[in-house]
Amino acid sequence: DTGVSQDPRHKITKRGQNVTFRCDPISEHNRLYWYRQTLGQGPEFLTYFQNEAQLEKSRLLSDRFSAERPKGSFSTLEIQRTEQGDSAMYLCASRHSGFTDTQYFGPGTRLTVL
Amino acid sequence: AQKITQTQPGMFVQEKEAVTLDCTYDTSDPSYGLFWYKQPSSGEMIFLIYQGSYDQQNATEGRYSLNFQKARKSANLVISASQLGDSAMYFCAMREEVRTSGSRLTFGEGTQLTVNP
């Protein structure tokens, strides 16, 4: 069993473009989380899913951000009309709520908005 | 609101020596969990160790141990016998068991550890 994977690892885009990131959690992990990490800071919570249900969204998740987990497996995070302030590392994590409190993170997607 | 404080932006240690990374937290909930993660320059967050608020004993995982002092609200990470590969950013994080916040993690700002040969 592999760990959490994210695609792409790096994304460079121009301001105003839309971008989409994918996260594949550890198999059978029912909870999936998205975090954003800017340079020199710790990760900040964006949103999380239990199976396909999005149960909580941070105030950081503006209306330009949308996340889905349609079949309770992989998840996508889309940012519309990107701004330079969106430049950050986007981290995905997963856990199995029945077995562990620990969230396991993927390698992240580093977004640069020019 | 919960808060995590890491007061050491940077720490240096000689190879094979022990080092303590500080973490204090603030929460009003009786049930919470504390984590330490390591983030190398590659960016991936690597789980190191976990301590539950009701755990009676300090957690240990190999060379990592967590010095949990509940009354002082501190959860310091101790790394014994430092290795060059331990050079990385270290984050303390807390999970708060509150219905409205689910199980999100709140992170500190991190401590950059450098192990010198």
Short mmCIF file of C-alpha atoms in Angstrom, two decimals:
data_model
loop_
_atom_site.label_atom_id
_atom_site.label_comp_id
_atom_site.label_asym_id
_atom_site.label_seq_id
_atom_site.Cartn_x
_atom_site.Cartn_y
_atom_site.Cartn_z
CA ASP A 1 0.00 0.00 0.00
CA THR A 2 1.43 3.35 -0.99
CA GLY A 3 1.02 6.59 0.88
CA VAL A 4 -0.98 9.65 -0.04
CA SER A 5 -0.21 10.85 -3.55
CA GLN A 6 -0.80 14.25 -5.11
CA ASP A 7 -0.70 15.43 -8.68
CA PRO A 8 0.84 17.56 -10.00
CA ARG A 9 3.79 18.18 -7.73
CA HIS A 10 4.38 21.61 -9.19
CA LYS A 11 2.11 23.99 -11.06
CA ILE A 12 2.97 27.36 -12.54
CA THR A 13 0.08 29.39 -13.85
CA LYS A 14 -0.77 32.91 -14.84
CA ARG A 15 -3.04 35.09 -12.76
CA GLY A 16 -6.67 34.58 -13.68
CA GLN A 17 -6.31 31.00 -14.85
CA ASN A 18 -8.06 28.04 -13.23
CA VAL A 19 -6.09 25.17 -11.72
CA THR A 20 -7.08 21.77 -10.39
CA PHE A 21 -5.14 19.50 -8.06
CA ARG A 22 -5.74 15.85 -7.31
CA CYS A 23 -5.20 13.86 -4.14
CA ASP A 24 -5.32 10.08 -3.80
CA PRO A 25 -5.55 9.07 -0.13
CA ILE A 26 -4.29 5.90 1.47
CA SER A 27 -6.59 3.07 0.53
CA GLU A 28 -9.61 2.72 2.85
CA HIS A 29 -8.96 6.00 4.62
CA ASN A 30 -12.40 7.54 4.98
CA ARG A 31 -11.28 11.05 5.93
CA LEU A 32 -9.44 13.36 3.56
CA TYR A 33 -8.10 16.83 4.40
CA TRP A 34 -6.75 19.77 2.43
CA TYR A 35 -4.29 22.27 3.93
CA ARG A 36 -2.47 25.28 2.53
CA GLN A 37 1.05 26.21 3.55
CA THR A 38 2.67 29.52 2.67
CA LEU A 39 6.39 30.13 2.90
CA GLY A 40 7.71 30.12 6.46
CA GLN A 41 4.38 29.14 8.01
CA GLY A 42 2.75 25.98 9.26
CA PRO A 43 -0.04 24.39 7.24
CA GLU A 44 -3.52 25.88 7.59
CA PHE A 45 -6.69 23.83 7.36
CA LEU A 46 -8.90 24.37 4.30
CA THR A 47 -11.50 21.61 4.27
CA TYR A 48 -12.16 17.96 4.98
CA PHE A 49 -14.29 15.09 3.78
CA GLN A 50 -15.68 12.03 5.43
CA ASN A 51 -16.21 9.64 2.55
CA GLU A 52 -17.85 11.81 -0.14
CA ALA A 53 -19.35 14.36 2.26
CA GLN A 54 -17.59 17.68 2.74
CA LEU A 55 -18.09 18.26 6.46
CA GLU A 56 -16.21 21.46 7.14
CA LYS A 57 -14.74 24.39 5.28
CA SER A 58 -12.37 27.03 6.63
CA ARG A 59 -12.94 30.73 6.18
CA LEU A 60 -9.75 30.58 4.08
CA LEU A 61 -11.71 28.70 1.44
CA SER A 62 -13.11 31.60 -0.57
CA ASP A 63 -15.77 31.13 -3.22
CA ARG A 64 -13.00 30.75 -5.81
CA PHE A 65 -12.04 27.46 -4.19
CA SER A 66 -14.02 24.26 -4.55
CA ALA A 67 -13.23 20.75 -3.44
CA GLU A 68 -14.88 17.47 -4.30
CA ARG A 69 -14.58 13.82 -3.40
CA PRO A 70 -17.24 12.32 -5.64
CA LYS A 71 -16.84 8.63 -4.89
CA GLY A 72 -15.26 8.83 -1.49
CA SER A 73 -11.84 7.97 -2.88
CA PHE A 74 -9.72 10.61 -4.61
CA SER A 75 -10.36 14.32 -4.18
CA THR A 76 -9.86 17.39 -6.33
CA LEU A 77 -9.25 20.98 -5.29
CA GLU A 78 -9.98 23.63 -7.90
CA ILE A 79 -9.00 27.27 -7.71
CA GLN A 80 -10.74 29.57 -10.15
CA ARG A 81 -9.38 32.93 -11.30
CA THR A 82 -6.09 32.43 -9.50
CA GLU A 83 -4.43 35.35 -7.73
CA GLN A 84 -0.81 35.81 -6.73
CA GLY A 85 -1.83 35.34 -3.10
CA ASP A 86 -2.85 31.78 -3.94
CA SER A 87 0.81 30.85 -4.39
CA ALA A 88 1.47 28.21 -1.75
CA MET A 89 1.99 24.53 -1.09
CA TYR A 90 -1.30 22.63 -1.07
CA LEU A 91 -1.14 19.57 1.13
CA CYS A 92 -3.53 16.66 1.27
CA ALA A 93 -3.80 14.27 4.20
CA SER A 94 -5.89 11.23 5.01
CA ARG A 95 -6.76 9.05 7.96
CA HIS A 96 -9.09 6.24 8.95
CA SER A 97 -11.32 7.66 11.66
CA GLY A 98 -11.97 4.25 13.16
CA PHE A 99 -8.36 3.32 13.76
CA THR A 100 -6.14 6.32 14.26
CA ASP A 101 -6.03 10.02 15.06
CA THR A 102 -2.99 10.46 12.86
CA GLN A 103 -3.27 12.25 9.53
CA TYR A 104 -0.82 11.08 6.88
CA PHE A 105 0.26 13.70 4.38
CA GLY A 106 1.07 13.58 0.71
CA PRO A 107 4.06 15.31 -0.91
CA GLY A 108 2.05 18.43 -1.72
CA THR A 109 1.42 20.49 -4.83
CA ARG A 110 3.43 23.67 -5.04
CA LEU A 111 1.47 26.38 -6.87
CA THR A 112 3.12 29.48 -8.28
CA VAL A 113 0.87 32.19 -9.70
CA LEU A 114 2.68 34.67 -11.93
CA ALA B 1 -9.77 28.98 19.54
CA GLN B 2 -6.84 26.70 19.88
CA LYS B 3 -3.29 27.84 19.43
CA ILE B 4 0.13 26.26 19.09
CA THR B 5 3.32 28.17 19.93
CA GLN B 6 6.80 27.16 18.87
CA THR B 7 9.21 29.76 20.22
CA GLN B 8 12.41 28.50 18.56
CA PRO B 9 12.59 29.56 14.90
CA GLY B 10 15.93 27.74 14.56
CA MET B 11 17.94 25.22 16.55
CA PHE B 12 21.41 23.78 16.06
CA VAL B 13 22.72 20.50 17.45
CA GLN B 14 25.86 18.44 17.04
CA GLU B 15 25.54 15.04 15.48
CA LYS B 16 24.91 12.29 18.05
CA GLU B 17 23.70 14.74 20.69
CA ALA B 18 20.12 15.10 21.96
CA VAL B 19 17.95 18.12 21.23
CA THR B 20 14.63 19.38 22.60
CA LEU B 21 12.17 21.30 20.45
CA ASP B 22 9.63 23.31 22.42
CA CYS B 23 5.87 23.42 21.91
CA THR B 24 3.16 24.98 24.05
CA TYR B 25 -0.53 24.82 23.32
CA ASP B 26 -3.73 26.45 24.40
CA THR B 27 -7.12 24.80 24.43
CA SER B 28 -10.16 24.71 26.65
CA ASP B 29 -11.18 21.22 25.57
CA PRO B 30 -10.43 18.27 27.84
CA SER B 31 -9.93 15.91 24.89
CA TYR B 32 -7.23 16.70 22.36
CA GLY B 33 -4.25 15.17 20.61
CA LEU B 34 -0.77 16.49 20.01
CA PHE B 35 1.43 15.60 17.04
CA TRP B 36 4.90 16.29 15.77
CA TYR B 37 5.68 16.26 12.06
CA LYS B 38 8.96 16.61 10.20
CA GLN B 39 9.13 18.50 6.92
CA PRO B 40 12.34 18.12 4.90
CA SER B 41 13.15 20.53 2.12
CA SER B 42 11.25 18.26 -0.28
CA GLY B 43 8.02 19.45 1.37
CA GLU B 44 6.34 16.26 2.54
CA MET B 45 5.01 16.26 6.11
CA ILE B 46 6.27 13.13 7.87
CA PHE B 47 4.43 11.98 11.01
CA LEU B 48 6.77 11.39 13.95
CA ILE B 49 4.84 10.96 17.19
CA TYR B 50 1.42 11.37 18.83
CA GLN B 51 0.26 12.06 22.39
CA GLY B 52 -3.37 11.92 23.50
CA SER B 53 -4.54 14.23 26.25
CA TYR B 54 -5.64 11.30 28.41
CA ASP B 55 -2.49 9.24 27.88
CA GLN B 56 -0.78 8.64 31.20
CA GLN B 57 2.67 8.00 29.80
CA ASN B 58 4.82 10.07 27.50
CA ALA B 59 4.86 8.79 23.94
CA THR B 60 8.04 7.34 22.45
CA GLU B 61 8.87 6.26 18.90
CA GLY B 62 12.43 5.11 18.40
CA ARG B 63 14.72 8.13 18.82
CA TYR B 64 11.73 10.44 19.31
CA SER B 65 10.01 11.06 22.62
CA LEU B 66 7.40 13.55 23.65
CA ASN B 67 7.79 15.32 26.99
CA PHE B 68 4.12 15.94 27.82
CA GLN B 69 3.44 18.28 30.74
CA LYS B 70 -0.31 18.72 30.81
CA ALA B 71 -0.49 21.28 33.62
CA ARG B 72 2.01 23.49 31.81
CA LYS B 73 0.36 22.81 28.44
CA SER B 74 3.64 21.83 26.85
CA ALA B 75 4.52 18.99 24.50
CA ASN B 76 8.21 19.17 23.72
CA LEU B 77 9.84 16.83 21.23
CA VAL B 78 13.10 15.20 22.25
CA ILE B 79 15.32 13.73 19.55
CA SER B 80 18.10 11.55 20.89
CA ALA B 81 21.35 10.76 19.08
CA SER B 82 20.80 13.34 16.33
CA GLN B 83 21.67 12.36 12.77
CA LEU B 84 22.48 14.54 9.77
CA GLY B 85 19.23 13.39 8.19
CA ASP B 86 17.28 14.96 11.06
CA SER B 87 17.96 18.41 9.61
CA ALA B 88 14.50 19.67 8.66
CA MET B 89 11.58 21.84 9.76
CA TYR B 90 9.63 20.41 12.68
CA PHE B 91 6.00 21.26 13.34
CA CYS B 92 3.94 20.75 16.45
CA ALA B 93 0.20 20.33 15.83
CA MET B 94 -2.94 19.83 17.85
CA ARG B 95 -6.20 18.06 17.09
CA GLU B 96 -9.13 19.32 19.05
CA GLU B 97 -12.12 17.06 19.55
CA VAL B 98 -14.92 19.54 19.05
CA ARG B 99 -18.06 18.79 17.09
CA THR B 100 -18.01 22.01 15.12
CA SER B 101 -14.37 21.75 14.11
CA GLY B 102 -14.26 18.07 13.45
CA SER B 103 -10.74 16.79 13.55
CA ARG B 104 -8.73 19.53 11.93
CA LEU B 105 -5.12 20.05 12.92
CA THR B 106 -3.76 23.41 14.02
CA PHE B 107 -0.03 23.83 13.43
CA GLY B 108 2.64 25.97 15.00
CA GLU B 109 5.04 28.01 12.91
CA GLY B 110 7.76 25.40 13.08
CA THR B 111 11.36 25.06 14.21
CA GLN B 112 14.19 24.66 11.69
CA LEU B 113 16.62 22.09 13.06
CA THR B 114 20.16 21.90 11.74
CA VAL B 115 22.38 18.99 12.70
CA ASN B 116 26.08 19.78 12.41
CA PRO B 117 28.68 17.06 11.70
#
